[in-house]
mmCIF file of C-alpha atoms and ligand atoms in Angstrom:
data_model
loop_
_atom_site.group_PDB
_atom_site.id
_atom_site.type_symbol
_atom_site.label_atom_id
_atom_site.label_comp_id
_atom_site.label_asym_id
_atom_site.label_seq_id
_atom_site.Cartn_x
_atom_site.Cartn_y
_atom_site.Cartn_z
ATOM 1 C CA UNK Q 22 131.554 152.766 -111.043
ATOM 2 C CA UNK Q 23 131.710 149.487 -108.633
ATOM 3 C CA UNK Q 24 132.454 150.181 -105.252
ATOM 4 C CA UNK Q 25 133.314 148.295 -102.184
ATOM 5 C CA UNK Q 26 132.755 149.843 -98.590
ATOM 6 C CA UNK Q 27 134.419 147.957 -96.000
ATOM 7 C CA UNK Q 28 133.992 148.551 -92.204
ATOM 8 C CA UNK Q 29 136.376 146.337 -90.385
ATOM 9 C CA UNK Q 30 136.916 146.783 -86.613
ATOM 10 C CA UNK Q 31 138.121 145.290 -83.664
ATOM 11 C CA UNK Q 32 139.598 145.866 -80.157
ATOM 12 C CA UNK Q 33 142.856 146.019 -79.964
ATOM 13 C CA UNK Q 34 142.647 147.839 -76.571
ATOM 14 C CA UNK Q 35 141.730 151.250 -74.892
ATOM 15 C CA UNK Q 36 141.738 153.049 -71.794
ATOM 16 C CA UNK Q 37 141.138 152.823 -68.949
ATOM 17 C CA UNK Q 38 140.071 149.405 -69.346
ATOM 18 C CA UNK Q 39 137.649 148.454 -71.406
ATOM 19 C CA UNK Q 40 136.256 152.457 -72.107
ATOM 20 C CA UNK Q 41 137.926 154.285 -74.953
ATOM 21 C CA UNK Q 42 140.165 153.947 -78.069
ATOM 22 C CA UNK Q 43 143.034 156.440 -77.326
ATOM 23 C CA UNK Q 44 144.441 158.571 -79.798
ATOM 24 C CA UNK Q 45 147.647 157.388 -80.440
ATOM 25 C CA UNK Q 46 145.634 153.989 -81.709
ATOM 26 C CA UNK Q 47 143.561 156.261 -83.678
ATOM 27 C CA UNK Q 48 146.762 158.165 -85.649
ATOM 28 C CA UNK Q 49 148.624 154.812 -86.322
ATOM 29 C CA UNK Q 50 145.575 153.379 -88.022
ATOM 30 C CA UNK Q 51 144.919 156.495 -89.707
ATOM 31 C CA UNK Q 52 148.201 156.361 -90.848
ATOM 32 C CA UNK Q 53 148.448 153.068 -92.247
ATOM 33 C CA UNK Q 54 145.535 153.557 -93.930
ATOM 34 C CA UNK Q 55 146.812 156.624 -95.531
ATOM 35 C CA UNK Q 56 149.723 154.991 -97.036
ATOM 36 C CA UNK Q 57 147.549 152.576 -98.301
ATOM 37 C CA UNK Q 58 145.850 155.714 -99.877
ATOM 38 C CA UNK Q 59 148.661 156.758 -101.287
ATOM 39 C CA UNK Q 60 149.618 153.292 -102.777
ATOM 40 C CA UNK Q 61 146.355 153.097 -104.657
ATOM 41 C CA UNK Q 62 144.644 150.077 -102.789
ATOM 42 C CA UNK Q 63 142.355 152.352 -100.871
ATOM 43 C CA UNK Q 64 140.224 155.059 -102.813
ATOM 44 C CA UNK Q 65 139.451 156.461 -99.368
ATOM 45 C CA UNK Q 66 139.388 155.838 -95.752
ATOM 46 C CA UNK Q 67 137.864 157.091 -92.304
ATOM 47 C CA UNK Q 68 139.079 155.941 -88.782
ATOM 48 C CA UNK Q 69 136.868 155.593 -85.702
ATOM 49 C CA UNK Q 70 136.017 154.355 -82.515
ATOM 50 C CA UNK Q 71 132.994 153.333 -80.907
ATOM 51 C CA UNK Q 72 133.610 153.117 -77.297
ATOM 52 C CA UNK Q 73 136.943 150.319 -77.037
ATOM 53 C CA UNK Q 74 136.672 149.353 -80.955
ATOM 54 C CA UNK Q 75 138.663 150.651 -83.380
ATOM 55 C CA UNK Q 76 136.467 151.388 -86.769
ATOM 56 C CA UNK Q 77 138.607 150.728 -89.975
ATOM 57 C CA UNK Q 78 135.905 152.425 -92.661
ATOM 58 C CA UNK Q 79 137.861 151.631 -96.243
ATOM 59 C CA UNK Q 80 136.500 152.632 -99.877
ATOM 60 C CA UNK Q 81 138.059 150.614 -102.509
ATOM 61 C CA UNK Q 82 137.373 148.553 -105.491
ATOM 62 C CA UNK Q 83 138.228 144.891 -105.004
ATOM 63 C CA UNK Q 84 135.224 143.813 -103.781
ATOM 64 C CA UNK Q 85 133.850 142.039 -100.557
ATOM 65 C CA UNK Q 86 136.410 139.568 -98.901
ATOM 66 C CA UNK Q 87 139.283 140.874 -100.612
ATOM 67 C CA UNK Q 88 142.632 139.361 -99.336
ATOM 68 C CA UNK Q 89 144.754 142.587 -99.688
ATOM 69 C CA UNK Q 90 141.561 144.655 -98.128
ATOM 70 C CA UNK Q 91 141.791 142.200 -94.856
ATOM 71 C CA UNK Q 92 145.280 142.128 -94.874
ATOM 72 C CA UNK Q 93 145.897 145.673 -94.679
ATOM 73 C CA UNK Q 94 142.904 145.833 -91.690
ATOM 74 C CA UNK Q 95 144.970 143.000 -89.652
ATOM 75 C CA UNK Q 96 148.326 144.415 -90.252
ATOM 76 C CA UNK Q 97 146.799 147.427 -89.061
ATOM 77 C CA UNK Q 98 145.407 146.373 -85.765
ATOM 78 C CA UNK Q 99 148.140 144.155 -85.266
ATOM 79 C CA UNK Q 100 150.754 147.313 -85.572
ATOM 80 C CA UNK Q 101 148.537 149.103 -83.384
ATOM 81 C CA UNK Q 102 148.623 146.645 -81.072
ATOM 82 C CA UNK Q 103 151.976 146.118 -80.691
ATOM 83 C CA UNK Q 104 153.001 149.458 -81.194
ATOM 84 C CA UNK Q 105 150.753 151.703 -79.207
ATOM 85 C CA UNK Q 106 148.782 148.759 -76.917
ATOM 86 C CA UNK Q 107 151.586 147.130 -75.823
ATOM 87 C CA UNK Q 108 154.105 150.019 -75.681
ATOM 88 C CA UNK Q 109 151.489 151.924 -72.990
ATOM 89 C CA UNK Q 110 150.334 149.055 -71.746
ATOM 90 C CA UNK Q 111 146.766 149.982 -72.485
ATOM 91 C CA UNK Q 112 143.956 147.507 -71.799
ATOM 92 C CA UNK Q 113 142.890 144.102 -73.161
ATOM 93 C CA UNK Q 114 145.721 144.986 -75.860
ATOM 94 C CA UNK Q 115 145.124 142.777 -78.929
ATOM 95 C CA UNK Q 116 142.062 141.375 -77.451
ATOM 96 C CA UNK Q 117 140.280 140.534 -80.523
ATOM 97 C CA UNK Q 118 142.978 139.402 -82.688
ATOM 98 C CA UNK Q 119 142.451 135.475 -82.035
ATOM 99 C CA UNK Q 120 145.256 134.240 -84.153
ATOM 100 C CA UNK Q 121 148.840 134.648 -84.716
ATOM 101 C CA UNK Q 122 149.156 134.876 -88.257
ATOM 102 C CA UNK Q 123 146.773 136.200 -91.370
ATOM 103 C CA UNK Q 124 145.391 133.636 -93.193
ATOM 104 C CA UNK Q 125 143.884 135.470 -96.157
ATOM 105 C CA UNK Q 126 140.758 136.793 -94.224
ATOM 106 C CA UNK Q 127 139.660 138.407 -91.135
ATOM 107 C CA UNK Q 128 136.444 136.704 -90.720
ATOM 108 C CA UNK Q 129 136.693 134.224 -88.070
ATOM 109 C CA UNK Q 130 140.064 135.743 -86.792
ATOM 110 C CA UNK Q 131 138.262 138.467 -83.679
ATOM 111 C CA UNK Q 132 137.927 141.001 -86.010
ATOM 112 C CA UNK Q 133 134.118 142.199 -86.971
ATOM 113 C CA UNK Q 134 133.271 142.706 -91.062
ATOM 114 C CA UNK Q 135 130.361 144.156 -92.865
ATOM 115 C CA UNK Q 136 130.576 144.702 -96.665
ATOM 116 C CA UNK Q 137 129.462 145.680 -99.642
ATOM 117 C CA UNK Q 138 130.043 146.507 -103.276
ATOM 118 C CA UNK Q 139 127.752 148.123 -105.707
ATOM 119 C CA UNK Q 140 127.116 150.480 -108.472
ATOM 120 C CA UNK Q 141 127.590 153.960 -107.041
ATOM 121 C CA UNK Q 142 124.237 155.799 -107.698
ATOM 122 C CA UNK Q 143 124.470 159.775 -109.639
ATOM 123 C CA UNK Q 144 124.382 160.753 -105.504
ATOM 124 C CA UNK Q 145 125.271 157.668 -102.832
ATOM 125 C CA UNK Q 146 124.051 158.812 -99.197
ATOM 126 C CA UNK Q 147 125.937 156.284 -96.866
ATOM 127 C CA UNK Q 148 125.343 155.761 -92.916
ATOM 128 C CA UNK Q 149 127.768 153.852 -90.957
ATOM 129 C CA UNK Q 150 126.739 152.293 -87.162
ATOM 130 C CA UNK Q 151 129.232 150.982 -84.751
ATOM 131 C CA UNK Q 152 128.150 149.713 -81.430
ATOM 132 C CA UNK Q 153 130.242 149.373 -78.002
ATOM 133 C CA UNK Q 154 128.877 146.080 -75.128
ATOM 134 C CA UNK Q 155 126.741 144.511 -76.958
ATOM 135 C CA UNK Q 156 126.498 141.829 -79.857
ATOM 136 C CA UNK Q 157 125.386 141.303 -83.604
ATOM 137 C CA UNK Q 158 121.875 141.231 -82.749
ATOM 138 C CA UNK Q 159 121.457 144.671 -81.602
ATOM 139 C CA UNK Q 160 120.690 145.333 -85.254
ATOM 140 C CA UNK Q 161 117.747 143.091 -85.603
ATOM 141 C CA UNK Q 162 115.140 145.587 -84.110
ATOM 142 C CA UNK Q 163 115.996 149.096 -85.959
ATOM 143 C CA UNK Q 164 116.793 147.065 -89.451
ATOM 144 C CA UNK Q 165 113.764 145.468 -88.755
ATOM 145 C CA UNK Q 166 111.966 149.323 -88.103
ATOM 146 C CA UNK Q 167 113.804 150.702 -90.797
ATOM 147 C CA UNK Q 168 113.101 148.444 -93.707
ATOM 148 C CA UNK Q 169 109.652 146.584 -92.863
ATOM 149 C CA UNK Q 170 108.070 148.617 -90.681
ATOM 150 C CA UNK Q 171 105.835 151.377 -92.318
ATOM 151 C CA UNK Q 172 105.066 152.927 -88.807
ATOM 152 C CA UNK Q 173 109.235 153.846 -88.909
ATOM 153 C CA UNK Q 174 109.460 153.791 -92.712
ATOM 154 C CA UNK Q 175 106.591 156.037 -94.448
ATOM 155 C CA UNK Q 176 108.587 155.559 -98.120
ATOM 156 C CA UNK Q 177 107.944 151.818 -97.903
ATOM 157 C CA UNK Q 178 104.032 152.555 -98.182
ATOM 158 C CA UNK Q 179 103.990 156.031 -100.263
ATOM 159 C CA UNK Q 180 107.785 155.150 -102.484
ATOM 160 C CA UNK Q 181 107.029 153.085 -105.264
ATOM 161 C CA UNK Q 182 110.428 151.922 -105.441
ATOM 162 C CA UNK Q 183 110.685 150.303 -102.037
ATOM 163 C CA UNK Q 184 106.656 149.269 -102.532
ATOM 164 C CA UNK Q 185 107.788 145.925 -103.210
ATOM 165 C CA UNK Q 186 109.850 145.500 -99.646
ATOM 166 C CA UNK Q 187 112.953 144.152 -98.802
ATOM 167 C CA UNK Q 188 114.875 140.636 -98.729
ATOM 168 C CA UNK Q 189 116.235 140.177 -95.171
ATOM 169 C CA UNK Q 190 119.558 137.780 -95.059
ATOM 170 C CA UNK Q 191 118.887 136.013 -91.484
ATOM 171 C CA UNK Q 192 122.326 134.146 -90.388
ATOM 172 C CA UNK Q 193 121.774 131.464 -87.989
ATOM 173 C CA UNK Q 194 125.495 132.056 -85.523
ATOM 174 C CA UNK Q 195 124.969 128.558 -83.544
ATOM 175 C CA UNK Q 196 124.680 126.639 -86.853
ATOM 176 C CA UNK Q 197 126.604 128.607 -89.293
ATOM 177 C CA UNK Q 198 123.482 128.714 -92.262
ATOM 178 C CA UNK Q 199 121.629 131.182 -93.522
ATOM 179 C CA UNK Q 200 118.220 131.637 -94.798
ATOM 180 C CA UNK Q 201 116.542 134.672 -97.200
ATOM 181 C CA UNK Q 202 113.299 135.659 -95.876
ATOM 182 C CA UNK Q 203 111.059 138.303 -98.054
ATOM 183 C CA UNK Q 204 108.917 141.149 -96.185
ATOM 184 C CA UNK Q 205 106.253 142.109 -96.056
ATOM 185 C CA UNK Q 206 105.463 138.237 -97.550
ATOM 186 C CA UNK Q 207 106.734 136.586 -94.645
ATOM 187 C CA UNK Q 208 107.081 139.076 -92.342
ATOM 188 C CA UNK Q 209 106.025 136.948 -89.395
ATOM 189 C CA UNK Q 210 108.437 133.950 -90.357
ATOM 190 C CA UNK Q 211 111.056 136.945 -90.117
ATOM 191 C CA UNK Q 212 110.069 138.301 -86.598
ATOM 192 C CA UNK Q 213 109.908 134.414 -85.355
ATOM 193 C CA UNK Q 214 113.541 134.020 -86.466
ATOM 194 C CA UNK Q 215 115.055 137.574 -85.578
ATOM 195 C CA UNK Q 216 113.729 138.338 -81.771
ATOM 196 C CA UNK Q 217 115.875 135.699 -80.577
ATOM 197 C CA UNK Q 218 118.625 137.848 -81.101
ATOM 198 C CA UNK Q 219 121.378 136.303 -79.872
ATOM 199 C CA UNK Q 220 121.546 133.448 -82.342
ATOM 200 C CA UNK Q 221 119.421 134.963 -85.763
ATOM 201 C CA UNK Q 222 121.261 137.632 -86.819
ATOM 202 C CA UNK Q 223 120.051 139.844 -89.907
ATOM 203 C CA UNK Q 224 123.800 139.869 -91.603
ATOM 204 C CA UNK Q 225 122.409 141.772 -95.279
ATOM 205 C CA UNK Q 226 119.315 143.466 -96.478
ATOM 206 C CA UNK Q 227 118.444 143.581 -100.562
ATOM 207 C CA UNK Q 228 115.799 146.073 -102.208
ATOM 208 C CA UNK Q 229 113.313 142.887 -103.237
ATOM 209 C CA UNK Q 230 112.435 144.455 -106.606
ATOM 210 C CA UNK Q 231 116.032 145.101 -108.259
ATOM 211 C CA UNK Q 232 118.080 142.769 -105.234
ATOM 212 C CA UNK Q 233 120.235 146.289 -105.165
ATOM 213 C CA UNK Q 234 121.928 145.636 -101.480
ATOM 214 C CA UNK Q 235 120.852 148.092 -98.964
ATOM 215 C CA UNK Q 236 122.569 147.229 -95.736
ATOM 216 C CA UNK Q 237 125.378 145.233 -94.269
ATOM 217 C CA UNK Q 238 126.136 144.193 -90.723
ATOM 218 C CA UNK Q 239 129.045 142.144 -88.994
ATOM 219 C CA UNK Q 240 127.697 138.624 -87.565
ATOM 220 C CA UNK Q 241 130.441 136.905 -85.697
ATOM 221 C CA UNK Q 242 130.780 136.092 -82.388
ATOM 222 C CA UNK Q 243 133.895 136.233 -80.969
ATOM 223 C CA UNK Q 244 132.824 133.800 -77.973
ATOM 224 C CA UNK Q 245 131.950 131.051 -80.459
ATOM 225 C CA UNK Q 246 134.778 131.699 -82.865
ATOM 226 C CA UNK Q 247 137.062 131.548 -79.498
ATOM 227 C CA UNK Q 248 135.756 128.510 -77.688
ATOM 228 C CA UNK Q 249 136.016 130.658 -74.479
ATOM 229 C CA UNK Q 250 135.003 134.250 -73.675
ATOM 230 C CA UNK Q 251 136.894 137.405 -74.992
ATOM 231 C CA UNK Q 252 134.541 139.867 -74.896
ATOM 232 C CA UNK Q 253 131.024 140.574 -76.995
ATOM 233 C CA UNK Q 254 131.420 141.192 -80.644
ATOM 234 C CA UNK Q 255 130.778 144.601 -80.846
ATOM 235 C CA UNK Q 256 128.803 144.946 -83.956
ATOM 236 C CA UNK Q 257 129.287 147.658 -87.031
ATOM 237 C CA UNK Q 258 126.428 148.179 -90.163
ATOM 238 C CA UNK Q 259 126.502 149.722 -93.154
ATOM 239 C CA UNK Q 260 123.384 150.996 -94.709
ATOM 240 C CA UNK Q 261 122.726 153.145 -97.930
ATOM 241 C CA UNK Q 262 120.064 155.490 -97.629
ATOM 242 C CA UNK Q 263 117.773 157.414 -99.889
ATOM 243 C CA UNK Q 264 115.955 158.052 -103.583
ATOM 244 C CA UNK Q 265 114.801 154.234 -103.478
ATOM 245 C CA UNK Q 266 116.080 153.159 -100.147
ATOM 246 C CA UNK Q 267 115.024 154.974 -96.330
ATOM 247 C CA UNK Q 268 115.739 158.010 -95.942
ATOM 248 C CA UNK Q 269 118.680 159.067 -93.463
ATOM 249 C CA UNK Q 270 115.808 160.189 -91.173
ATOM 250 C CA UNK Q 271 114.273 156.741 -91.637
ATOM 251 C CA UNK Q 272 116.906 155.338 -90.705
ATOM 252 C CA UNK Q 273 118.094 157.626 -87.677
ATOM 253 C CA UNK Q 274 113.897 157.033 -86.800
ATOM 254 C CA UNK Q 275 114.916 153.104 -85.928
ATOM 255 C CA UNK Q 276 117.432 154.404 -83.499
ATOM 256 C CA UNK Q 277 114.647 157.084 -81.248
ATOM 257 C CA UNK Q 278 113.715 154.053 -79.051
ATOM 258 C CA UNK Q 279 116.845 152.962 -76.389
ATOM 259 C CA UNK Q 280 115.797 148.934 -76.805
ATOM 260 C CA UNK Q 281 117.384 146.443 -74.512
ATOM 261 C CA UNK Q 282 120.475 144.617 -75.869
ATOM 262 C CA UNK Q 283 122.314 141.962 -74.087
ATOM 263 C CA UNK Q 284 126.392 142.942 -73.776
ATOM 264 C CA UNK Q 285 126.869 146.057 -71.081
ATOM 265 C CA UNK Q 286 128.944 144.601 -67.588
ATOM 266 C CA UNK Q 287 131.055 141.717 -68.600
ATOM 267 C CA UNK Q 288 128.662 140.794 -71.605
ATOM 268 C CA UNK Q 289 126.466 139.384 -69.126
ATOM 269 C CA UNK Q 290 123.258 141.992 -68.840
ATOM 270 C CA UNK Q 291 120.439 143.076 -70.680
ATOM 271 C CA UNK Q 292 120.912 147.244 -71.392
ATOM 272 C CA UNK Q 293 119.028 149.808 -73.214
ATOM 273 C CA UNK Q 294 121.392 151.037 -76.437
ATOM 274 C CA UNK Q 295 121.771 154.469 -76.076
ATOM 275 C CA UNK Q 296 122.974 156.733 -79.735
ATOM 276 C CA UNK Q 297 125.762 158.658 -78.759
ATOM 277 C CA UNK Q 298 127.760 161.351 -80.825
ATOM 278 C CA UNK Q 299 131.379 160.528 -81.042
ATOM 279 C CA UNK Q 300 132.441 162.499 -78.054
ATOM 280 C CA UNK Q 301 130.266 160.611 -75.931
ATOM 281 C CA UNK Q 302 131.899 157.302 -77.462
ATOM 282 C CA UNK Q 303 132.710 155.532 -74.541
ATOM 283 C CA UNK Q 304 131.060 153.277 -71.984
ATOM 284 C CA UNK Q 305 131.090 154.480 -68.019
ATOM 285 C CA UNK Q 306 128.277 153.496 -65.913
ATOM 286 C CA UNK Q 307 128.443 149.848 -64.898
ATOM 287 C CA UNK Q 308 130.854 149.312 -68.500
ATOM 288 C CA UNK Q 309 127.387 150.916 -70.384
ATOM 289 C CA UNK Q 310 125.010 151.481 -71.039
ATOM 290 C CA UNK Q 311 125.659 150.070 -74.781
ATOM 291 C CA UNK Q 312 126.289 152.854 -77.036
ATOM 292 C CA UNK Q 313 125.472 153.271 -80.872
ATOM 293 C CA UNK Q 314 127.429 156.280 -83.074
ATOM 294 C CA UNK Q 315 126.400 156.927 -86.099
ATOM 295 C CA UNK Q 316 128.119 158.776 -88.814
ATOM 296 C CA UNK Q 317 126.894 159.677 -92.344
ATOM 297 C CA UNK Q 318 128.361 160.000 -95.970
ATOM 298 C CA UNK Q 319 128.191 160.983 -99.807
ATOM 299 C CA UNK Q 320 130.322 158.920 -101.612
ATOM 300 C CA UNK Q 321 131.529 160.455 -104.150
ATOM 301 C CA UNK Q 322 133.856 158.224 -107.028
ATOM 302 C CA UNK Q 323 134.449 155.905 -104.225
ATOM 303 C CA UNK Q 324 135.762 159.293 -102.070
ATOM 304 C CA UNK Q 325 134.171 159.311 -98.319
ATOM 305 C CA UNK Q 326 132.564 162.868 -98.168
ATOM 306 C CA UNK Q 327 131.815 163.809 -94.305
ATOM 307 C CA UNK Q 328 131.300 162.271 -91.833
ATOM 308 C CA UNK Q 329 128.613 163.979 -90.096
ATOM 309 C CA UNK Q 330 128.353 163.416 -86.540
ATOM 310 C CA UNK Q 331 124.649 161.803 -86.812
ATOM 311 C CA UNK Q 332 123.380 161.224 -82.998
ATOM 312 C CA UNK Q 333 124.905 164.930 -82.162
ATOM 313 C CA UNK Q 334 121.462 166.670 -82.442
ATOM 314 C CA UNK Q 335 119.063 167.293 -79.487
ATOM 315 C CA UNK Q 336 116.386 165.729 -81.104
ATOM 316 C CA UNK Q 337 118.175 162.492 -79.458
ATOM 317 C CA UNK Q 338 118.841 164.211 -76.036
ATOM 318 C CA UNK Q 339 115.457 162.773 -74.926
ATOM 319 C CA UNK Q 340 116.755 159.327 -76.197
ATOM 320 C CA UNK Q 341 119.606 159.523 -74.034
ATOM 321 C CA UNK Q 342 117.820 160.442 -71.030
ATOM 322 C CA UNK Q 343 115.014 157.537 -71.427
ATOM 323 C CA UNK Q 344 118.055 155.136 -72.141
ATOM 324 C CA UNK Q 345 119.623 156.467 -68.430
ATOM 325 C CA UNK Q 346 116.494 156.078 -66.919
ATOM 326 C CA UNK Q 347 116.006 152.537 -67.960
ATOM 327 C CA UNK Q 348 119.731 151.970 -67.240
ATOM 328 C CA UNK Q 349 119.052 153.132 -63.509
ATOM 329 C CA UNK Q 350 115.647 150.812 -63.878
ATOM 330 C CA UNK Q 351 117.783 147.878 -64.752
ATOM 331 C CA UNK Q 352 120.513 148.042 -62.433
ATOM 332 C CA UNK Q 353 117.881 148.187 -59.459
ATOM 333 C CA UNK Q 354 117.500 143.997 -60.383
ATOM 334 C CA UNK Q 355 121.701 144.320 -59.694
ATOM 335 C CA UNK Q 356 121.937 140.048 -60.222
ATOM 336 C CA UNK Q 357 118.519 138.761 -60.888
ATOM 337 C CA UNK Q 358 117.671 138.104 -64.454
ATOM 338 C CA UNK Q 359 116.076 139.682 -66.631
ATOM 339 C CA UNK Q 360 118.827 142.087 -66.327
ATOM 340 C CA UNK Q 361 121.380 139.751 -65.929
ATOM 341 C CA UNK Q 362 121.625 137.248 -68.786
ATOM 342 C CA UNK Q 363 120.075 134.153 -68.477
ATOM 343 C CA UNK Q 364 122.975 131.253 -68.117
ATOM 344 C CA UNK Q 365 123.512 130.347 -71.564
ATOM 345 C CA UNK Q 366 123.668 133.531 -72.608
ATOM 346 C CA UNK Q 367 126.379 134.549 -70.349
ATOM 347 C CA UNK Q 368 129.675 134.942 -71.213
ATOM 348 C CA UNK Q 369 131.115 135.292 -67.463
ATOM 349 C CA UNK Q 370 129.897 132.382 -65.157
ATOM 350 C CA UNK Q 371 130.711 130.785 -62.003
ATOM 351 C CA UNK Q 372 127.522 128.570 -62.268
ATOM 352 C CA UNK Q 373 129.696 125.459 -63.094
ATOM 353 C CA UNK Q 374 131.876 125.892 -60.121
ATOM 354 C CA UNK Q 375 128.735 126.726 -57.984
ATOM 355 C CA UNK Q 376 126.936 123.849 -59.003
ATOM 356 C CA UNK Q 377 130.500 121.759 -58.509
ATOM 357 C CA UNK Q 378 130.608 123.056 -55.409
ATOM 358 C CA UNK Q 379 127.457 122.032 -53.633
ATOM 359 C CA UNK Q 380 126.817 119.431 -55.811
ATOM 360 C CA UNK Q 381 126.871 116.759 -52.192
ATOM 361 C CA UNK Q 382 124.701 118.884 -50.793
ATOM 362 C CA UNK Q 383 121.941 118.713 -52.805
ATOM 363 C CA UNK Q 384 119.674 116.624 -51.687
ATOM 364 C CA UNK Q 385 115.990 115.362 -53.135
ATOM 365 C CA UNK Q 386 113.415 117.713 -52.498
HETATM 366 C C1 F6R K 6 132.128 143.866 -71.764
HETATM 367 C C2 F6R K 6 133.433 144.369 -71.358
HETATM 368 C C3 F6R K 6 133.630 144.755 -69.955
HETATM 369 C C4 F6R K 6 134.466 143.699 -69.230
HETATM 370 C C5 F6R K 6 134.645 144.049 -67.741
HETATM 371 C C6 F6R K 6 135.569 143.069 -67.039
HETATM 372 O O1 F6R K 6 132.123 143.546 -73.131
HETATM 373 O O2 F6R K 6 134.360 144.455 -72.134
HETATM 374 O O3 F6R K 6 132.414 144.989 -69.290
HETATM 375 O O4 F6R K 6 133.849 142.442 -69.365
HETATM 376 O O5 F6R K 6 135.179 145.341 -67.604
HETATM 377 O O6 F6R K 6 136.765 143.027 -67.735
HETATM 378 P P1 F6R K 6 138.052 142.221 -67.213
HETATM 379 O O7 F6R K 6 137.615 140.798 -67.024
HETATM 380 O O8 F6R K 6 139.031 142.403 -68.330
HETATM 381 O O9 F6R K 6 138.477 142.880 -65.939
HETATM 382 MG MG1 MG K 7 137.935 145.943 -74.492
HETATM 383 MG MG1 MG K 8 133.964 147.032 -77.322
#
């Protein structure tokens, strides 16, 4: 049986300010997406949040960029929004929905998508990420460890079916294009591209031997879609795991190092990404750090068995702790780069106005 996992998300608005989906968002979108259940566009559904993002998981079977699919995620966020946002006056309500009106598809409207459809296997292990302050590229380094990196993946040197590596789908955000790049083959063509993170974003990842897909991330970013700043594009990923893909631990493994991502305070700083369980979904200190949940499935006929609760496990406690530490490490520069964005990179700046300012008094050195 074909199915299609869609994880559409957005925020719509939270409290207090930019921390936390509340639950009255949460039981609205549930609902709508129960009716849609019950109508027989949705085999299945699970709502989220990861930090101020409301996560729209839906199983169905009308494949990737489906009209109805997207139409039911915007009505849903816009209901939300004007329903629950609006009516408490909760923060930033609507924030990510750009547009007024639906034009067949989500993508480019503020709302992040990542997709897929595929031949559900005799047993279908699925892990879902969502991500609060930060951007697409957060998912460069752990898809990276998780599918070409045999020091985080030991199946892709002792599993003959993932012998043969993986096809990485870079998407360039600046220019729109993207490019297929094979590892291990050209592994170091791949690592040039994807540690500029903020503008080569790994959007899919295909088993090279079969192209089965294995993952699925969102690549927009809302301040290029906008024109002006409305917050990072919190990212979400899908990725299928086991018997000829990476393990869940494999995958989880990607996640044991808290990296630096840009996002945290005002999208403007670099932060490490701590993974989070669900009740720990929400950003505090300085608007961060950046926070990853992670929840895992079996699919079963399209049905969305679980979740489990994946980062709620001590063996990421000492994850959580390093991640502090470097958060406390990083707020010591308080302005100064590199914890602070450099200027292109951030999407709060006075610099113009600065620069406007004294531009009389500068004077030839
Ligand atoms: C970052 C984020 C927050 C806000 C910050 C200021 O993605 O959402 O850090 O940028 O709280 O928000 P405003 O300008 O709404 O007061
Ligand atoms: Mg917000
Ligand atoms: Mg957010």
């Amino acid at each position: 049986m074909k199915v299609t996992v869609s994880l559409i998300k957005a925020d719509v608005g939270s409290l207090p300010g930019h921390h936390r989906v509340y639950k009255d968002q949460l039981e609205l979108a549930k609902k709508k997406l129960h009716e849609a259940k019950e109508t027989g566009l949705l085999i299945d559904y699970h709502v989220f949040n990861a930090g101020d993002d409301l996560e729209l998981l839906m199983t169905h079977t009308k494949g990737v960029n489906n009209p109805e699919i997207h139409k039911l995620a915007w009505d849903t966020f816009t209901e939300v929004t004007e329903k629950v946002s609006k009516a408490l006056k909760l923060y930033g309500a609507g924030q990510d929905l750009l547009v007024e009106a639906f034009s067949g598809n989500v993508r480019g409207m503020g709302p992040g998508v990542a997709e897929m459809e595929f031949e559900e296997r005799k047993s279908e292990p699925l892990l879902v990420f969502a991500a609060d302050k930060t951007e697409p590229g957060a998912w460069n380094l752990p898809l990276f460890r998780i599918f070409a990196d045999p020091f985080n993946t030991a199946g892709l040197t002792i599993d003959p079916t993932m012998h043969d590596g993986f096809d990485f789908v870079v998407h360039d955000v600046m220019e729109g294009k993207e490019v297929m790049v094979h590892c291990p083959a050209e592994m170091y063509d791949l690592l040039a591209l994807i540690g500029t993170v903020s503008r080569y974003v790994i959007s899919r990842v295909y088993r090279h031997r079969d192209g089965e897909i294995a993952a699925a991330a969102s690549v927009t970013r809302l301040s290029l879609i906008a024109g002006r700043y409305v917050g990072k594009d919190d990212p979400v990923l899908i990725v299928r795991a086991q018997h000829g893909f990476p393990a869940v631990g494999e995958i989880l493994e990607a996640f044991s190092f808290p990296y630096l991502v840009p996002g945290w305070m005002r999208g403007s700083h670099n932060g490490p990404l701590m993974p989070v369980p669900l009740k720990y979904s929400q950003c505090t200190r300085f608007d961060g750090p950046p926070r990853v949940v992670g929840l895992g499935f079996q699919l079963c006929n399209g049905r969305l068995i679980g979740p489990v609760d994946l980062f709620d496990d001590p063996a990421f406690d000492t994850v959580r702790i390093k991640a502090a530490e470097i958060a406390e490490y990083m707020r010591r520069h308080g302005p100064f780069m590199p914890h602070r964005l450099g200027p292109e990179e951030m999407e709060y700046t006075t610099l113009p106005a600065v620069l406007e300012k004294l531009k009389d008094r500068f004077k030839e050195a």
